[in-house]
CSV table of N, CA, C and O in Angstrom, one decimal:
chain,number,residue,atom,x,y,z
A,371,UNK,N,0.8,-1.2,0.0
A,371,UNK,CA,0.0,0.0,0.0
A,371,UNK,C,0.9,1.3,0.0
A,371,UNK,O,2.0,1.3,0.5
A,372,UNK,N,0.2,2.2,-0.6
A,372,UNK,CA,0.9,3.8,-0.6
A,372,UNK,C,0.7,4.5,0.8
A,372,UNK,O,-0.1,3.9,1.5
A,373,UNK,N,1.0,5.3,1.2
A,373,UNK,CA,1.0,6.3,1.7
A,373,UNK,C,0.8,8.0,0.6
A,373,UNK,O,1.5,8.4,-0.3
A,374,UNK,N,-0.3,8.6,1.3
A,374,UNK,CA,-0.4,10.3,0.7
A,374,UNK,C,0.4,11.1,2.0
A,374,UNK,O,0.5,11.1,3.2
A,375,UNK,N,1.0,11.7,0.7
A,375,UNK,CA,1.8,12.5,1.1
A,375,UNK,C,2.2,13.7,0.1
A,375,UNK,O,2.0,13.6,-1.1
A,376,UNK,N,2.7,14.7,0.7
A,376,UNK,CA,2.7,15.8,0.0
A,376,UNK,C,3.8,16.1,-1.3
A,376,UNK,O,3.7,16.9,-2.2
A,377,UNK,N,5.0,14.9,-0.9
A,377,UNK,CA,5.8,14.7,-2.1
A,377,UNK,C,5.5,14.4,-3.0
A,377,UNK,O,6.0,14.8,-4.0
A,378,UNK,N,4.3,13.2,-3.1
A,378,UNK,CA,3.8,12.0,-4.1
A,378,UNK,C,2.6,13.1,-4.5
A,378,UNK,O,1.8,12.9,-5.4
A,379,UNK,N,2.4,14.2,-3.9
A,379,UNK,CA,1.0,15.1,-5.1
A,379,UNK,C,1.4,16.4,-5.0
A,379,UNK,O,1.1,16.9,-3.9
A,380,UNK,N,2.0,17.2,-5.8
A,380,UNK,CA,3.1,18.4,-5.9
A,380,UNK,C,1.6,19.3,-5.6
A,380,UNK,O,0.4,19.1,-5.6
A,381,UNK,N,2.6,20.3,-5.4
A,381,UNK,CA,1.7,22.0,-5.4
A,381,UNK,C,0.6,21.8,-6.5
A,381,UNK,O,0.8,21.2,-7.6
A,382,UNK,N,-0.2,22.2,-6.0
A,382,UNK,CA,-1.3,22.1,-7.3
A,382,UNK,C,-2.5,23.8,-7.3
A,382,UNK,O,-3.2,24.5,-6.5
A,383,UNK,N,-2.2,23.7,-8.0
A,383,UNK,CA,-3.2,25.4,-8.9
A,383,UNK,C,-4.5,25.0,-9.2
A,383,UNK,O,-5.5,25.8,-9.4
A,384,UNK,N,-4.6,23.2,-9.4
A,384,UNK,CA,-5.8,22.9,-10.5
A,384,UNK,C,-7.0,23.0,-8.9
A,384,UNK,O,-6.8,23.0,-7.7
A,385,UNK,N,-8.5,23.1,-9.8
A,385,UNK,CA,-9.5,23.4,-8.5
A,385,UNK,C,-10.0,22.1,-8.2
A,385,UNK,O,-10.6,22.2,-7.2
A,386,UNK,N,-9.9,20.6,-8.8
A,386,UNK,CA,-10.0,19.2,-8.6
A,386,UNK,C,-8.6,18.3,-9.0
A,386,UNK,O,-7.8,18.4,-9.9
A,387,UNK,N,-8.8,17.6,-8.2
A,387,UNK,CA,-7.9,16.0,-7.9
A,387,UNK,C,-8.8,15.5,-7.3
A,387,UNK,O,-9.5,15.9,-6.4
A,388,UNK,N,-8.7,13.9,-8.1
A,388,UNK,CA,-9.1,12.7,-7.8
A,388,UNK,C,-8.1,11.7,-7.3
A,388,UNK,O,-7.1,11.6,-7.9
A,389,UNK,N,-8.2,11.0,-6.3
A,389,UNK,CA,-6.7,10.2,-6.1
A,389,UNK,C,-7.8,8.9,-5.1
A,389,UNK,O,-7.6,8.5,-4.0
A,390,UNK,N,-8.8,8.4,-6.0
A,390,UNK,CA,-9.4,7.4,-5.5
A,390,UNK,C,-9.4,6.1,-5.7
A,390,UNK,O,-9.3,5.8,-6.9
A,391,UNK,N,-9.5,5.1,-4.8
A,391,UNK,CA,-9.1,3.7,-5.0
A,391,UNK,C,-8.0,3.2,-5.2
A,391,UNK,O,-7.8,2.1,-5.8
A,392,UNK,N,-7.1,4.0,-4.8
A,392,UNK,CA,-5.6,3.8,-4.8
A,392,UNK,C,-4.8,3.6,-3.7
A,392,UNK,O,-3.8,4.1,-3.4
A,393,UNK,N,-5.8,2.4,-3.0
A,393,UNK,CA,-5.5,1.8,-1.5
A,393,UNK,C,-4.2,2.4,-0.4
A,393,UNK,O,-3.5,1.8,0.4
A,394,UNK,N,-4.3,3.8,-0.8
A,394,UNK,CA,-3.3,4.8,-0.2
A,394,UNK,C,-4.0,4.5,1.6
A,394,UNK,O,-5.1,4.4,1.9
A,395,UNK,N,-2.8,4.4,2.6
A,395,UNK,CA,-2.8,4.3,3.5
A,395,UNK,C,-2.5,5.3,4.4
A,395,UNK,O,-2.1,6.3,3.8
A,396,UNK,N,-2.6,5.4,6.1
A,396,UNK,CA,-1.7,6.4,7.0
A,396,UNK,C,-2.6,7.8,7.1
A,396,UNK,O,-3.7,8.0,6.6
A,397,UNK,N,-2.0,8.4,7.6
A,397,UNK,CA,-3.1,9.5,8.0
A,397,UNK,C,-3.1,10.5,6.8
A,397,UNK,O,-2.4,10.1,5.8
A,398,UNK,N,-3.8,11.8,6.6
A,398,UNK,CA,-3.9,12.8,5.9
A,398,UNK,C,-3.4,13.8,6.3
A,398,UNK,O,-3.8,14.5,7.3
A,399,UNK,N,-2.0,14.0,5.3
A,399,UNK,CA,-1.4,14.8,5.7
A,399,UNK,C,-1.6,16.3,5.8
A,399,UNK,O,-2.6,16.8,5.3
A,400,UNK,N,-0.7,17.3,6.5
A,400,UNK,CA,-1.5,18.3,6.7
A,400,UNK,C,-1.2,19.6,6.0
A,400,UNK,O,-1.6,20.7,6.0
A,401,UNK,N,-0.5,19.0,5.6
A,401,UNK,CA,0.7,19.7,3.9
A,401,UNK,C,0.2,20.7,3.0
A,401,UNK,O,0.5,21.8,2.6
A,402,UNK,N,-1.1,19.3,2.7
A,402,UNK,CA,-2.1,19.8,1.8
A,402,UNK,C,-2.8,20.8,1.2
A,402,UNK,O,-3.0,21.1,0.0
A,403,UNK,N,-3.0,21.3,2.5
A,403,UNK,CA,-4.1,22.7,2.7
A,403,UNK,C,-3.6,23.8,2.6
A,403,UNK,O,-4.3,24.8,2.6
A,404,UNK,N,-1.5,23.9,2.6
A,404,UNK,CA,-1.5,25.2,1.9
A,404,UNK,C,-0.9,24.7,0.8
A,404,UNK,O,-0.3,25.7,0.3
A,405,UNK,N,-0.6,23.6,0.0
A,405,UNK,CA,-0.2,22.7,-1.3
A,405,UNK,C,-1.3,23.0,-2.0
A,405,UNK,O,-0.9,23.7,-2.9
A,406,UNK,N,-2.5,22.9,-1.9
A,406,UNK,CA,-3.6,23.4,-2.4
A,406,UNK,C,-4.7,24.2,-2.0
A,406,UNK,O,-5.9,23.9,-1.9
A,407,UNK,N,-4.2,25.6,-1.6
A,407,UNK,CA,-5.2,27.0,-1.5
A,407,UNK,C,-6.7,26.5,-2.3
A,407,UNK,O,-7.7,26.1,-1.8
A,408,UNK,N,-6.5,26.7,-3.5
A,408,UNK,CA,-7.5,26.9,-4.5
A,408,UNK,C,-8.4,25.4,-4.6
A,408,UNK,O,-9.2,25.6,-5.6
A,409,UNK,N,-8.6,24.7,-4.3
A,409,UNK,CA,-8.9,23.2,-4.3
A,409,UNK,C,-9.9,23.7,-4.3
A,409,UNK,O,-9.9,24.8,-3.7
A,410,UNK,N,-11.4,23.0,-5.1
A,410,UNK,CA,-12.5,23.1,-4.5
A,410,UNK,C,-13.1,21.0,-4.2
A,410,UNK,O,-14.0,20.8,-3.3
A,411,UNK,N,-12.6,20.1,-4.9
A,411,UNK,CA,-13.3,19.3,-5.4
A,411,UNK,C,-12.1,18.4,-5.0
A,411,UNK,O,-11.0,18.6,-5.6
A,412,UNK,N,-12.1,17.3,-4.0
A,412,UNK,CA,-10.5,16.3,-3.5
A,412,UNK,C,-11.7,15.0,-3.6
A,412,UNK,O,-12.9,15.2,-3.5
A,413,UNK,N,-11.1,13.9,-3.8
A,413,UNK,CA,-11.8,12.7,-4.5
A,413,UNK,C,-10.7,11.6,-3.7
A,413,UNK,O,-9.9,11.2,-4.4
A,414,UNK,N,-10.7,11.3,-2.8
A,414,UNK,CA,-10.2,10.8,-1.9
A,414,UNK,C,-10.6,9.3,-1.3
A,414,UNK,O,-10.3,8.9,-0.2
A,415,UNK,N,-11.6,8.5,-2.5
A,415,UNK,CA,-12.4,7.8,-1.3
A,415,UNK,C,-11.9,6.4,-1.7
A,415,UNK,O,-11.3,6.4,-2.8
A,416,UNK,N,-12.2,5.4,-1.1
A,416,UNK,CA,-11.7,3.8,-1.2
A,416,UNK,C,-10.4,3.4,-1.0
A,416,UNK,O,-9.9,2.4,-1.5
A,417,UNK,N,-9.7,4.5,0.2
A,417,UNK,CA,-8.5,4.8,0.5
A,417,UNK,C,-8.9,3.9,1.5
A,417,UNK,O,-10.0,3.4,1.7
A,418,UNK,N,-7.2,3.8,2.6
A,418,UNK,CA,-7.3,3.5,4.0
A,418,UNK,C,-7.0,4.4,4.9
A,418,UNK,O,-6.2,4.0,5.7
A,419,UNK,N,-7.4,5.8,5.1
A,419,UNK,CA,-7.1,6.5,5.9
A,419,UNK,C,-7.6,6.3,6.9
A,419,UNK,O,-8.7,5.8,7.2
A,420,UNK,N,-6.4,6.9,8.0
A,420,UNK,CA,-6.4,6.8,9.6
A,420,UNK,C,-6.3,8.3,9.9
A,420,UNK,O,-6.0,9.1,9.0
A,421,UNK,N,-6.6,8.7,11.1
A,421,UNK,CA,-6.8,9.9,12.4
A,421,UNK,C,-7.8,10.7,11.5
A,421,UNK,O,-8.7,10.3,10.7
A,422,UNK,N,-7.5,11.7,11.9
A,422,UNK,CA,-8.5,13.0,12.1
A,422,UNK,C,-8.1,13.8,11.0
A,422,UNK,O,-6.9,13.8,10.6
A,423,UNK,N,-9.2,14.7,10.5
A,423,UNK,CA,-8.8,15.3,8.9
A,423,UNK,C,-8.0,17.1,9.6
A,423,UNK,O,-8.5,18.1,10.3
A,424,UNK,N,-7.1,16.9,9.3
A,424,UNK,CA,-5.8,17.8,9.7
A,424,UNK,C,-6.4,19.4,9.6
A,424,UNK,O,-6.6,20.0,8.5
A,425,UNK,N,-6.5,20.0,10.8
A,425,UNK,CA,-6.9,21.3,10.4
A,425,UNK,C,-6.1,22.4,10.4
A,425,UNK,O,-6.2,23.5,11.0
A,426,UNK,N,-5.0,21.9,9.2
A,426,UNK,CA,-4.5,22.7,8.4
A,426,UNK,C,-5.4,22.8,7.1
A,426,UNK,O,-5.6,23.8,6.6
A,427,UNK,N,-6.0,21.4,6.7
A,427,UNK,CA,-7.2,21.7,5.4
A,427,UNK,C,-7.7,22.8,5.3
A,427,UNK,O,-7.8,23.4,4.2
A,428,UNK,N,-8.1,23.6,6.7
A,428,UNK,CA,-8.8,24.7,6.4
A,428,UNK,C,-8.3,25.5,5.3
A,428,UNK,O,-9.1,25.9,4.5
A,429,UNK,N,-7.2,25.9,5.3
A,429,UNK,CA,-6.3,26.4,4.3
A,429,UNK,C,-7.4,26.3,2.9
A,429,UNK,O,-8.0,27.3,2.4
A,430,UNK,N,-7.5,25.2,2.5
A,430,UNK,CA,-8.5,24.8,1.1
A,430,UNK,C,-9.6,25.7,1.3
A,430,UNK,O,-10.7,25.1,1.4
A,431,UNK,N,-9.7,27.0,1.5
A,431,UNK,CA,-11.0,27.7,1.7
A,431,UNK,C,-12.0,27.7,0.6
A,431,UNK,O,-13.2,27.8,0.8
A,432,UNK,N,-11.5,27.5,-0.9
A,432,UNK,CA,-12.5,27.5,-1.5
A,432,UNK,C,-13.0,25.5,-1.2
A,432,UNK,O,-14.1,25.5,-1.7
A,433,UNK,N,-12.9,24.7,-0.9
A,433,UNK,CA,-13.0,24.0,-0.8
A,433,UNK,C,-14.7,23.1,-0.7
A,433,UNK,O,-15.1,22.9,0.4
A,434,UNK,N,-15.5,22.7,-2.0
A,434,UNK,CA,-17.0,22.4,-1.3
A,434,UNK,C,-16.9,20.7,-1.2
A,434,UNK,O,-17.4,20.1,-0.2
A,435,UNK,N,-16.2,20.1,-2.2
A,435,UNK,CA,-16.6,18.6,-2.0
A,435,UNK,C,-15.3,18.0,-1.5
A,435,UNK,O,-14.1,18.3,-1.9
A,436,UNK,N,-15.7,17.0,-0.5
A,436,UNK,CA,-14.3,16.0,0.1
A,436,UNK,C,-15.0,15.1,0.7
A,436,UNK,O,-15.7,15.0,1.6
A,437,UNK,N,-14.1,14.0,-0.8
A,437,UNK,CA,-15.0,12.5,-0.8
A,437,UNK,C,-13.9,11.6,0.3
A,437,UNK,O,-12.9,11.3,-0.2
A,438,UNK,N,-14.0,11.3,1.3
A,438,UNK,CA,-13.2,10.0,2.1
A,438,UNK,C,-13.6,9.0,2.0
A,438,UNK,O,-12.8,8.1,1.7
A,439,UNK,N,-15.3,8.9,2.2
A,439,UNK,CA,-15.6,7.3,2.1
A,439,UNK,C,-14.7,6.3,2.5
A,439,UNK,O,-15.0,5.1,2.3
């Protein structure tokens, strides 16, 4: 299994990423949320994540959908 992490998904400008069913493991990093300001749309689900969604995310202010499932 993978781990997400901030090296394996570069700075990103774009307003969606999908990164689902890609049995990515470990918690959610907290990287993310200023890696991606502008996000609105994270596709995240059929993963194995562990703990609590990092509130650094806040950062993603435009941010409406975030799929975990």
């Amino acid at each position: 299994p993978l781990q997400l992490a901030p090296h394996h998904l570069p700075a990103c400008v774009c307003s969606s990423h999908g990164n689902s069913g890609n049995r990515l493991t470990g918690t959610l990093p907290p990287g993310l949320g200023a890696a991606w300001p502008v996000m609105e749309d994270l596709q995240l689900d059929s993963n194995v994540f562990t703990g609590p969604l990092p509130k650094e995310w806040s950062r993603m202010a435009r941010l409406k959908t975030l799929q975990l499932k």
